[in-house]
Amino acid sequence: MKRILLPVMLTLALGTGARGQQALPLYLRTDAPLEERVEDALRRLTLEEKVALCHAQSKFTSPGVPRLGIPELMMSDGPHGVRAEIEWNSWNYAGWTSDSITAFPALTALAATWNPEMAARYGKAIGEEARYREKDVLLGPGVNIYRTPLNGRNFEYMGEDPCLAGEMVVPYIQELQKNGVAACVKHYALNNQEQWRGSVDVAVSERALREIYLPAFRKAVVEGGSWTIMGSYNRYLGQHCCHNEVLLNDILRREWGFDGCVITDWGGAHDTREAALYGLDIEMGTYTNGLTSESAFGYDQYYLATPYLEMLRRGEVPVQTVDDKARNILRLIFRTSMNPDRPWGSLCTEEHYAAAKAIGDESIVLLKNEGILPLQADRYAQILVVGDNAVRRLTDGGGSSELKPRKTISPLEGLQTLYGDKISYTRGYACGRPLYERIEEVPESVVDSLRREAVARARRADVVIYIGGLNKNAYQDCESTDRQSYDLPFHQNELIEALIEANPNIVVLNITGNAYAMPWADRVPALLHVSYLGSMGGASIADVISGRVNPSGKLPYSIPYRLSDCAAHASGNPAHYPGIERGEVSKTMIPGSFLDGGADPQVTYAEEILVGYRWHDTQKIPARYAFGHGLSYTVFDYGKPEISDNRMHPGGSVRIRIPVTNSGSCDGMEVIQLYIGDDQCSVLRPLKELKHFRKVFIRAGERVEVEFAVTEEDLRFYDETSHDWKIEKGSFKGYIGSSSSDIRRVVSFRY
Ligand code: GLC
């Protein structure tokens, strides 16, 4: 109630009509321009009140100004749904009965749809749920680039390519914020691993920073209009990213014109002077480990609390710094908690479940199919489902993105709904202890007995559906821990091999947020790649397996044969991943915690711009399954492309038009991808880079025409000499394809 008491009382007393508004103090007048309200409120604040705005008052809230009736900011994770309520001042869940929500698919699944319309539906639905749960800031989405398949948080992000991640994040943010809830795009920047995330110093070339790691953040800010951004835990140029002069002052503020709030990751602030001078606005979670243990310190001991106030009073940092922070925070409050026009939101509605289902449907990637799919029910009497992930609730775990869904449909339940009692189930393998414990070895006897049972039953079944993968336990798709192997855990490879032996009629479907080794892939007739799909996951999986939904997902990241085929691991040099510890454990880190900063580690992105398919194409190291790959139950043929001009003039564009026909027997969706390659350049460039894509629905037998407008922005590279973008004259190619390795047509033009 205290959140809006004074403004409501004033408004009720004075009325909300024009005359009533006129009588209100300017900062309370919702008909006044935002910046005038900000300045009026700022003028009324004391120094103490300004400083108070800049740091947490509880685990997930930062204060307003009670004296002026300015309410606090309520924040909540996460990118895939609104996290269950956490106690005011501990990391414990509050145990509410009113905070169950819709669990949406992981963002790597959203990326796998390659459909910005799905991103818009996602943002709208999650924004309505965050609003209903009275949150002013939703701590997501994440757009850190997928550099290594070992990164524990790739499932929270949107893949290996900045064009795909950028196109997909914009609609999510725009629709989310229409609810008066701020997005908090994260983790800015270079948080591409969890190992030593607390302080690893990332050494990366300016060109790779600009061409690979920043573009999705830039689109999120410049086009998405994100109202907040979360600084990452790690360092860049030796400075923590939560108060980093280059990333925050130079690039985010001055170059991109960001007018929102920079919020730390929880525990990401480490120095008062740097926090004062280098772009931080709101300090959260200091002295915690960012996930479970809470502060040994009071909020007034935060870096931007009493220490900051005292530095200001002593004139050691300019008062301008706190005025700038207070402006950004007031602007955020007026956009959110003091925005009287924001809707009321909604929770667990049919619309939200439909959105989660549609996104899940379009995210499933059919990697391989030799005809066994779709599984026709009338052809089989005994369908055996094997695997722990067929029943495990995968909304648990993974770290801060974990959710308490009101309903979830497991893959087994989804399949039972469609195939009835033809379905039988056996677990096949067991996992280690849940959640955040290290993976405990399962006794050999248990491994053997579960496998023997599965194999024996597979022999008697008509067809086997294997559902395994990773499960968001520690060290496998889980925040603060990277994977320790490229292989599937829990002896799954041996189990899959044994099942193939027992029954070659097998569909393998692994649920993961990452690529993984598939030594058996050549011997299975069908293979599906699925990310964590949330509440409606089982329904989506069953609909794709049965053919009620024609799969249309495309890989948002490459799947190498082996880890050493991946750019970050090719050299085998630990300095390139996970980095090398150079000295003393930094004073502010909690060694061995979820926020382990290590002993002054540094990681070097030696591959530079050759990340993902850029590496595979340019080094001619084919991936087992390429970025952008995904099959359908129908067939798409690409006709002869037309190009509007064989020369692009400065300031101009060329238009590439491509006819695509659905030559198969069922309707389907295809993602037409356009990659651009620079035939000759004075610097190394990837063979080709994704610059445009379009997902289209095409009825069986019909044809559509897709047109792309290629501009100078699609041709440029970042020149480290001039520290600016540059195009070199010469010939370019447009590679049009169904994936980065399935190029159907090529056009040429000059610049
Ligand atoms: C965590 C995560 C961040 C999350 C925050 C609050 O450590 O890194 O993504 O939003 O703390 O839970």
mmCIF file with all atom_site columns, C-alpha atoms in Angstrom, residues 120-278:
data_model
loop_
_atom_site.group_PDB
_atom_site.id
_atom_site.type_symbol
_atom_site.label_atom_id
_atom_site.label_alt_id
_atom_site.label_comp_id
_atom_site.label_asym_id
_atom_site.label_entity_id
_atom_site.label_seq_id
_atom_site.pdbx_PDB_ins_code
_atom_site.Cartn_x
_atom_site.Cartn_y
_atom_site.Cartn_z
_atom_site.occupancy
_atom_site.B_iso_or_equiv
_atom_site.pdbx_formal_charge
_atom_site.auth_seq_id
_atom_site.auth_comp_id
_atom_site.auth_asym_id
_atom_site.auth_atom_id
_atom_site.pdbx_PDB_model_num
ATOM 1   C CA . ALA A 1 120 ? 6.874  -10.405 -29.624 1.00 0.00 ? 120 ALA A CA 1
ATOM 2   C CA . ARG A 1 121 ? 4.341  -12.923 -28.253 1.00 0.00 ? 121 ARG A CA 1
ATOM 3   C CA . TYR A 1 122 ? 6.923  -13.934 -25.645 1.00 0.00 ? 122 TYR A CA 1
ATOM 4   C CA . GLY A 1 123 ? 7.557  -10.373 -24.496 1.00 0.00 ? 123 GLY A CA 1
ATOM 5   C CA . LYS A 1 124 ? 3.856  -9.572  -24.303 1.00 0.00 ? 124 LYS A CA 1
ATOM 6   C CA . ALA A 1 125 ? 3.009  -12.658 -22.262 1.00 0.00 ? 125 ALA A CA 1
ATOM 7   C CA . ILE A 1 126 ? 5.934  -12.512 -19.846 1.00 0.00 ? 126 ILE A CA 1
ATOM 8   C CA . GLY A 1 127 ? 5.393  -8.770  -19.442 1.00 0.00 ? 127 GLY A CA 1
ATOM 9   C CA . GLU A 1 128 ? 1.770  -9.335  -18.468 1.00 0.00 ? 128 GLU A CA 1
ATOM 10  C CA . GLU A 1 129 ? 2.829  -11.909 -15.894 1.00 0.00 ? 129 GLU A CA 1
ATOM 11  C CA . ALA A 1 130 ? 5.560  -9.659  -14.465 1.00 0.00 ? 130 ALA A CA 1
ATOM 12  C CA . ARG A 1 131 ? 3.079  -6.785  -14.251 1.00 0.00 ? 131 ARG A CA 1
ATOM 13  C CA . TYR A 1 132 ? 0.502  -8.948  -12.514 1.00 0.00 ? 132 TYR A CA 1
ATOM 14  C CA . ARG A 1 133 ? 3.182  -10.013 -10.036 1.00 0.00 ? 133 ARG A CA 1
ATOM 15  C CA . GLU A 1 134 ? 3.793  -6.271  -9.421  1.00 0.00 ? 134 GLU A CA 1
ATOM 16  C CA . LYS A 1 135 ? 7.373  -6.272  -10.695 1.00 0.00 ? 135 LYS A CA 1
ATOM 17  C CA . ASP A 1 136 ? 8.805  -3.060  -12.151 1.00 0.00 ? 136 ASP A CA 1
ATOM 18  C CA . VAL A 1 137 ? 11.994 -4.635  -13.563 1.00 0.00 ? 137 VAL A CA 1
ATOM 19  C CA . LEU A 1 138 ? 12.225 -8.116  -15.091 1.00 0.00 ? 138 LEU A CA 1
ATOM 20  C CA . LEU A 1 139 ? 15.832 -9.309  -15.007 1.00 0.00 ? 139 LEU A CA 1
ATOM 21  C CA . GLY A 1 140 ? 16.132 -10.493 -18.581 1.00 0.00 ? 140 GLY A CA 1
ATOM 22  C CA . PRO A 1 141 ? 16.484 -11.164 -21.498 1.00 0.00 ? 141 PRO A CA 1
ATOM 23  C CA . GLY A 1 142 ? 20.063 -12.365 -21.884 1.00 0.00 ? 142 GLY A CA 1
ATOM 24  C CA . VAL A 1 143 ? 21.952 -11.979 -25.158 1.00 0.00 ? 143 VAL A CA 1
ATOM 25  C CA . ASN A 1 144 ? 25.506 -13.068 -24.377 1.00 0.00 ? 144 ASN A CA 1
ATOM 26  C CA . ILE A 1 145 ? 26.999 -14.759 -27.441 1.00 0.00 ? 145 ILE A CA 1
ATOM 27  C CA . TYR A 1 146 ? 27.472 -18.536 -27.388 1.00 0.00 ? 146 TYR A CA 1
ATOM 28  C CA . ARG A 1 147 ? 31.272 -18.848 -27.608 1.00 0.00 ? 147 ARG A CA 1
ATOM 29  C CA . THR A 1 148 ? 31.725 -22.275 -26.027 1.00 0.00 ? 148 THR A CA 1
ATOM 30  C CA . PRO A 1 149 ? 29.315 -25.211 -25.582 1.00 0.00 ? 149 PRO A CA 1
ATOM 31  C CA . LEU A 1 150 ? 30.620 -25.536 -22.038 1.00 0.00 ? 150 LEU A CA 1
ATOM 32  C CA . ASN A 1 151 ? 29.084 -22.249 -20.860 1.00 0.00 ? 151 ASN A CA 1
ATOM 33  C CA . GLY A 1 152 ? 26.570 -23.108 -18.153 1.00 0.00 ? 152 GLY A CA 1
ATOM 34  C CA . ARG A 1 153 ? 24.151 -20.354 -19.146 1.00 0.00 ? 153 ARG A CA 1
ATOM 35  C CA . ASN A 1 154 ? 23.891 -20.668 -22.932 1.00 0.00 ? 154 ASN A CA 1
ATOM 36  C CA . PHE A 1 155 ? 20.294 -21.864 -22.447 1.00 0.00 ? 155 PHE A CA 1
ATOM 37  C CA . GLU A 1 156 ? 19.429 -18.387 -21.180 1.00 0.00 ? 156 GLU A CA 1
ATOM 38  C CA . TYR A 1 157 ? 20.805 -16.660 -24.268 1.00 0.00 ? 157 TYR A CA 1
ATOM 39  C CA . MET A 1 158 ? 20.120 -16.502 -28.012 1.00 0.00 ? 158 MET A CA 1
ATOM 40  C CA . GLY A 1 159 ? 22.926 -18.353 -29.742 1.00 0.00 ? 159 GLY A CA 1
ATOM 41  C CA . GLU A 1 160 ? 26.200 -17.743 -31.525 1.00 0.00 ? 160 GLU A CA 1
ATOM 42  C CA . ASP A 1 161 ? 25.260 -15.076 -34.015 1.00 0.00 ? 161 ASP A CA 1
ATOM 43  C CA . PRO A 1 162 ? 24.761 -11.378 -33.244 1.00 0.00 ? 162 PRO A CA 1
ATOM 44  C CA . CYS A 1 163 ? 22.284 -10.840 -36.120 1.00 0.00 ? 163 CYS A CA 1
ATOM 45  C CA . LEU A 1 164 ? 19.955 -13.609 -34.909 1.00 0.00 ? 164 LEU A CA 1
ATOM 46  C CA . ALA A 1 165 ? 20.232 -12.578 -31.247 1.00 0.00 ? 165 ALA A CA 1
ATOM 47  C CA . GLY A 1 166 ? 19.683 -8.918  -32.098 1.00 0.00 ? 166 GLY A CA 1
ATOM 48  C CA . GLU A 1 167 ? 16.642 -9.491  -34.299 1.00 0.00 ? 167 GLU A CA 1
ATOM 49  C CA . MET A 1 168 ? 15.060 -11.764 -31.696 1.00 0.00 ? 168 MET A CA 1
ATOM 50  C CA . VAL A 1 169 ? 15.659 -9.617  -28.624 1.00 0.00 ? 169 VAL A CA 1
ATOM 51  C CA . VAL A 1 170 ? 14.076 -6.380  -29.930 1.00 0.00 ? 170 VAL A CA 1
ATOM 52  C CA . PRO A 1 171 ? 10.407 -7.503  -30.091 1.00 0.00 ? 171 PRO A CA 1
ATOM 53  C CA . TYR A 1 172 ? 10.719 -9.257  -26.706 1.00 0.00 ? 172 TYR A CA 1
ATOM 54  C CA . ILE A 1 173 ? 11.808 -5.988  -25.049 1.00 0.00 ? 173 ILE A CA 1
ATOM 55  C CA . GLN A 1 174 ? 9.329  -3.756  -26.888 1.00 0.00 ? 174 GLN A CA 1
ATOM 56  C CA . GLU A 1 175 ? 6.304  -5.918  -26.022 1.00 0.00 ? 175 GLU A CA 1
ATOM 57  C CA . LEU A 1 176 ? 7.459  -6.545  -22.438 1.00 0.00 ? 176 LEU A CA 1
ATOM 58  C CA . GLN A 1 177 ? 7.816  -2.834  -21.737 1.00 0.00 ? 177 GLN A CA 1
ATOM 59  C CA . LYS A 1 178 ? 4.315  -2.047  -23.030 1.00 0.00 ? 178 LYS A CA 1
ATOM 60  C CA . ASN A 1 179 ? 3.225  -3.432  -19.658 1.00 0.00 ? 179 ASN A CA 1
ATOM 61  C CA . GLY A 1 180 ? 5.126  -0.724  -17.803 1.00 0.00 ? 180 GLY A CA 1
ATOM 62  C CA . VAL A 1 181 ? 7.719  -3.309  -16.788 1.00 0.00 ? 181 VAL A CA 1
ATOM 63  C CA . ALA A 1 182 ? 11.370 -2.627  -17.610 1.00 0.00 ? 182 ALA A CA 1
ATOM 64  C CA . ALA A 1 183 ? 13.443 -5.177  -19.420 1.00 0.00 ? 183 ALA A CA 1
ATOM 65  C CA . CYS A 1 184 ? 16.971 -5.604  -18.084 1.00 0.00 ? 184 CYS A CA 1
ATOM 66  C CA . VAL A 1 185 ? 19.036 -6.909  -20.965 1.00 0.00 ? 185 VAL A CA 1
ATOM 67  C CA . LYS A 1 186 ? 21.994 -8.888  -19.622 1.00 0.00 ? 186 LYS A CA 1
ATOM 68  C CA . HIS A 1 187 ? 24.829 -9.498  -18.909 1.00 0.00 ? 187 HIS A CA 1
ATOM 69  C CA . TYR A 1 188 ? 26.613 -6.510  -20.379 1.00 0.00 ? 188 TYR A CA 1
ATOM 70  C CA . ALA A 1 189 ? 29.164 -7.536  -21.503 1.00 0.00 ? 189 ALA A CA 1
ATOM 71  C CA . LEU A 1 190 ? 31.418 -10.495 -22.383 1.00 0.00 ? 190 LEU A CA 1
ATOM 72  C CA . ASN A 1 191 ? 29.884 -12.889 -19.837 1.00 0.00 ? 191 ASN A CA 1
ATOM 73  C CA . ASN A 1 192 ? 30.398 -15.916 -22.095 1.00 0.00 ? 192 ASN A CA 1
ATOM 74  C CA . GLN A 1 193 ? 31.384 -18.433 -19.419 1.00 0.00 ? 193 GLN A CA 1
ATOM 75  C CA . GLU A 1 194 ? 30.505 -19.173 -15.798 1.00 0.00 ? 194 GLU A CA 1
ATOM 76  C CA . GLN A 1 195 ? 33.953 -20.361 -14.748 1.00 0.00 ? 195 GLN A CA 1
ATOM 77  C CA . TRP A 1 196 ? 35.384 -17.569 -12.563 1.00 0.00 ? 196 TRP A CA 1
ATOM 78  C CA . ARG A 1 197 ? 32.480 -15.377 -13.669 1.00 0.00 ? 197 ARG A CA 1
ATOM 79  C CA . GLY A 1 198 ? 32.999 -13.193 -10.631 1.00 0.00 ? 198 GLY A CA 1
ATOM 80  C CA . SER A 1 199 ? 36.062 -11.521 -11.987 1.00 0.00 ? 199 SER A CA 1
ATOM 81  C CA . VAL A 1 200 ? 37.532 -13.174 -15.082 1.00 0.00 ? 200 VAL A CA 1
ATOM 82  C CA . ASP A 1 201 ? 39.189 -10.436 -17.135 1.00 0.00 ? 201 ASP A CA 1
ATOM 83  C CA . VAL A 1 202 ? 38.212 -10.917 -20.791 1.00 0.00 ? 202 VAL A CA 1
ATOM 84  C CA . ALA A 1 203 ? 40.930 -10.089 -23.309 1.00 0.00 ? 203 ALA A CA 1
ATOM 85  C CA . VAL A 1 204 ? 39.223 -9.602  -26.658 1.00 0.00 ? 204 VAL A CA 1
ATOM 86  C CA . SER A 1 205 ? 40.057 -7.497  -29.695 1.00 0.00 ? 205 SER A CA 1
ATOM 87  C CA . GLU A 1 206 ? 38.071 -4.309  -30.216 1.00 0.00 ? 206 GLU A CA 1
ATOM 88  C CA . ARG A 1 207 ? 36.948 -5.692  -33.566 1.00 0.00 ? 207 ARG A CA 1
ATOM 89  C CA . ALA A 1 208 ? 35.535 -8.919  -32.064 1.00 0.00 ? 208 ALA A CA 1
ATOM 90  C CA . LEU A 1 209 ? 33.887 -6.876  -29.300 1.00 0.00 ? 209 LEU A CA 1
ATOM 91  C CA . ARG A 1 210 ? 32.203 -4.650  -31.880 1.00 0.00 ? 210 ARG A CA 1
ATOM 92  C CA . GLU A 1 211 ? 31.348 -7.270  -34.530 1.00 0.00 ? 211 GLU A CA 1
ATOM 93  C CA . ILE A 1 212 ? 30.373 -10.221 -32.293 1.00 0.00 ? 212 ILE A CA 1
ATOM 94  C CA . TYR A 1 213 ? 29.776 -9.445  -28.604 1.00 0.00 ? 213 TYR A CA 1
ATOM 95  C CA . LEU A 1 214 ? 28.118 -5.996  -28.572 1.00 0.00 ? 214 LEU A CA 1
ATOM 96  C CA . PRO A 1 215 ? 25.708 -5.863  -31.546 1.00 0.00 ? 215 PRO A CA 1
ATOM 97  C CA . ALA A 1 216 ? 22.812 -7.662  -29.807 1.00 0.00 ? 216 ALA A CA 1
ATOM 98  C CA . PHE A 1 217 ? 23.153 -5.360  -26.796 1.00 0.00 ? 217 PHE A CA 1
ATOM 99  C CA . ARG A 1 218 ? 23.261 -2.358  -29.111 1.00 0.00 ? 218 ARG A CA 1
ATOM 100 C CA . LYS A 1 219 ? 20.036 -3.442  -30.850 1.00 0.00 ? 219 LYS A CA 1
ATOM 101 C CA . ALA A 1 220 ? 18.415 -4.117  -27.476 1.00 0.00 ? 220 ALA A CA 1
ATOM 102 C CA . VAL A 1 221 ? 19.184 -0.539  -26.417 1.00 0.00 ? 221 VAL A CA 1
ATOM 103 C CA . VAL A 1 222 ? 18.908 1.447   -29.659 1.00 0.00 ? 222 VAL A CA 1
ATOM 104 C CA . GLU A 1 223 ? 15.985 -0.422  -31.305 1.00 0.00 ? 223 GLU A CA 1
ATOM 105 C CA . GLY A 1 224 ? 14.516 -2.338  -28.360 1.00 0.00 ? 224 GLY A CA 1
ATOM 106 C CA . GLY A 1 225 ? 14.623 0.730   -26.112 1.00 0.00 ? 225 GLY A CA 1
ATOM 107 C CA . SER A 1 226 ? 15.481 -1.318  -23.054 1.00 0.00 ? 226 SER A CA 1
ATOM 108 C CA . TRP A 1 227 ? 14.886 0.740   -19.915 1.00 0.00 ? 227 TRP A CA 1
ATOM 109 C CA . THR A 1 228 ? 17.614 -1.026  -17.939 1.00 0.00 ? 228 THR A CA 1
ATOM 110 C CA . ILE A 1 229 ? 20.728 -3.084  -18.614 1.00 0.00 ? 229 ILE A CA 1
ATOM 111 C CA . MET A 1 230 ? 22.552 -5.403  -16.231 1.00 0.00 ? 230 MET A CA 1
ATOM 112 C CA . GLY A 1 231 ? 26.303 -5.113  -15.861 1.00 0.00 ? 231 GLY A CA 1
ATOM 113 C CA . SER A 1 232 ? 28.107 -8.434  -15.900 1.00 0.00 ? 232 SER A CA 1
ATOM 114 C CA . TYR A 1 233 ? 30.312 -9.849  -13.146 1.00 0.00 ? 233 TYR A CA 1
ATOM 115 C CA . ASN A 1 234 ? 33.446 -10.226 -15.206 1.00 0.00 ? 234 ASN A CA 1
ATOM 116 C CA . ARG A 1 235 ? 36.027 -7.610  -16.116 1.00 0.00 ? 235 ARG A CA 1
ATOM 117 C CA . TYR A 1 236 ? 36.997 -5.975  -19.413 1.00 0.00 ? 236 TYR A CA 1
ATOM 118 C CA . LEU A 1 237 ? 40.253 -4.038  -19.710 1.00 0.00 ? 237 LEU A CA 1
ATOM 119 C CA . GLY A 1 238 ? 40.794 -4.899  -16.051 1.00 0.00 ? 238 GLY A CA 1
ATOM 120 C CA . GLN A 1 239 ? 37.685 -3.048  -14.857 1.00 0.00 ? 239 GLN A CA 1
ATOM 121 C CA . HIS A 1 240 ? 34.549 -4.769  -13.560 1.00 0.00 ? 240 HIS A CA 1
ATOM 122 C CA . CYS A 1 241 ? 31.799 -4.408  -16.152 1.00 0.00 ? 241 CYS A CA 1
ATOM 123 C CA . CYS A 1 242 ? 29.323 -3.054  -13.578 1.00 0.00 ? 242 CYS A CA 1
ATOM 124 C CA . HIS A 1 243 ? 31.426 0.102   -13.415 1.00 0.00 ? 243 HIS A CA 1
ATOM 125 C CA . ASN A 1 244 ? 33.424 0.158   -16.627 1.00 0.00 ? 244 ASN A CA 1
ATOM 126 C CA . GLU A 1 245 ? 34.431 3.407   -18.249 1.00 0.00 ? 245 GLU A CA 1
ATOM 127 C CA . VAL A 1 246 ? 34.647 2.107   -21.828 1.00 0.00 ? 246 VAL A CA 1
ATOM 128 C CA . LEU A 1 247 ? 31.563 -0.136  -21.854 1.00 0.00 ? 247 LEU A CA 1
ATOM 129 C CA . LEU A 1 248 ? 29.255 2.121   -19.833 1.00 0.00 ? 248 LEU A CA 1
ATOM 130 C CA . ASN A 1 249 ? 30.359 5.735   -20.226 1.00 0.00 ? 249 ASN A CA 1
ATOM 131 C CA . ASP A 1 250 ? 31.905 5.659   -23.702 1.00 0.00 ? 250 ASP A CA 1
ATOM 132 C CA . ILE A 1 251 ? 29.850 3.066   -25.580 1.00 0.00 ? 251 ILE A CA 1
ATOM 133 C CA . LEU A 1 252 ? 26.527 2.604   -23.790 1.00 0.00 ? 252 LEU A CA 1
ATOM 134 C CA . ARG A 1 253 ? 25.868 6.222   -22.817 1.00 0.00 ? 253 ARG A CA 1
ATOM 135 C CA . ARG A 1 254 ? 27.751 8.435   -25.245 1.00 0.00 ? 254 ARG A CA 1
ATOM 136 C CA . GLU A 1 255 ? 27.705 6.304   -28.381 1.00 0.00 ? 255 GLU A CA 1
ATOM 137 C CA . TRP A 1 256 ? 24.387 4.486   -28.064 1.00 0.00 ? 256 TRP A CA 1
ATOM 138 C CA . GLY A 1 257 ? 22.529 7.247   -26.161 1.00 0.00 ? 257 GLY A CA 1
ATOM 139 C CA . PHE A 1 258 ? 21.204 4.905   -23.474 1.00 0.00 ? 258 PHE A CA 1
ATOM 140 C CA . ASP A 1 259 ? 18.863 6.811   -21.130 1.00 0.00 ? 259 ASP A CA 1
ATOM 141 C CA . GLY A 1 260 ? 17.979 3.925   -18.856 1.00 0.00 ? 260 GLY A CA 1
ATOM 142 C CA . CYS A 1 261 ? 19.464 2.477   -15.696 1.00 0.00 ? 261 CYS A CA 1
ATOM 143 C CA . VAL A 1 262 ? 22.571 0.357   -15.309 1.00 0.00 ? 262 VAL A CA 1
ATOM 144 C CA . ILE A 1 263 ? 21.922 -2.232  -12.611 1.00 0.00 ? 263 ILE A CA 1
ATOM 145 C CA . THR A 1 264 ? 24.659 -4.485  -11.256 1.00 0.00 ? 264 THR A CA 1
ATOM 146 C CA . ASP A 1 265 ? 24.482 -8.195  -11.413 1.00 0.00 ? 265 ASP A CA 1
ATOM 147 C CA . TRP A 1 266 ? 23.991 -9.305  -7.808  1.00 0.00 ? 266 TRP A CA 1
ATOM 148 C CA . GLY A 1 267 ? 27.352 -8.763  -6.214  1.00 0.00 ? 267 GLY A CA 1
ATOM 149 C CA . GLY A 1 268 ? 28.850 -7.136  -9.293  1.00 0.00 ? 268 GLY A CA 1
ATOM 150 C CA . ALA A 1 269 ? 29.967 -3.854  -7.645  1.00 0.00 ? 269 ALA A CA 1
ATOM 151 C CA . HIS A 1 270 ? 33.462 -3.737  -6.149  1.00 0.00 ? 270 HIS A CA 1
ATOM 152 C CA . ASP A 1 271 ? 34.612 -0.143  -5.765  1.00 0.00 ? 271 ASP A CA 1
ATOM 153 C CA . THR A 1 272 ? 32.900 3.093   -4.697  1.00 0.00 ? 272 THR A CA 1
ATOM 154 C CA . ARG A 1 273 ? 34.965 5.496   -6.785  1.00 0.00 ? 273 ARG A CA 1
ATOM 155 C CA . GLU A 1 274 ? 34.620 3.415   -9.958  1.00 0.00 ? 274 GLU A CA 1
ATOM 156 C CA . ALA A 1 275 ? 30.891 2.917   -9.295  1.00 0.00 ? 275 ALA A CA 1
ATOM 157 C CA . ALA A 1 276 ? 30.518 6.664   -8.849  1.00 0.00 ? 276 ALA A CA 1
ATOM 158 C CA . LEU A 1 277 ? 32.410 7.625   -11.996 1.00 0.00 ? 277 LEU A CA 1
ATOM 159 C CA . TYR A 1 278 ? 31.936 4.767   -14.459 1.00 0.00 ? 278 TYR A CA 1
#
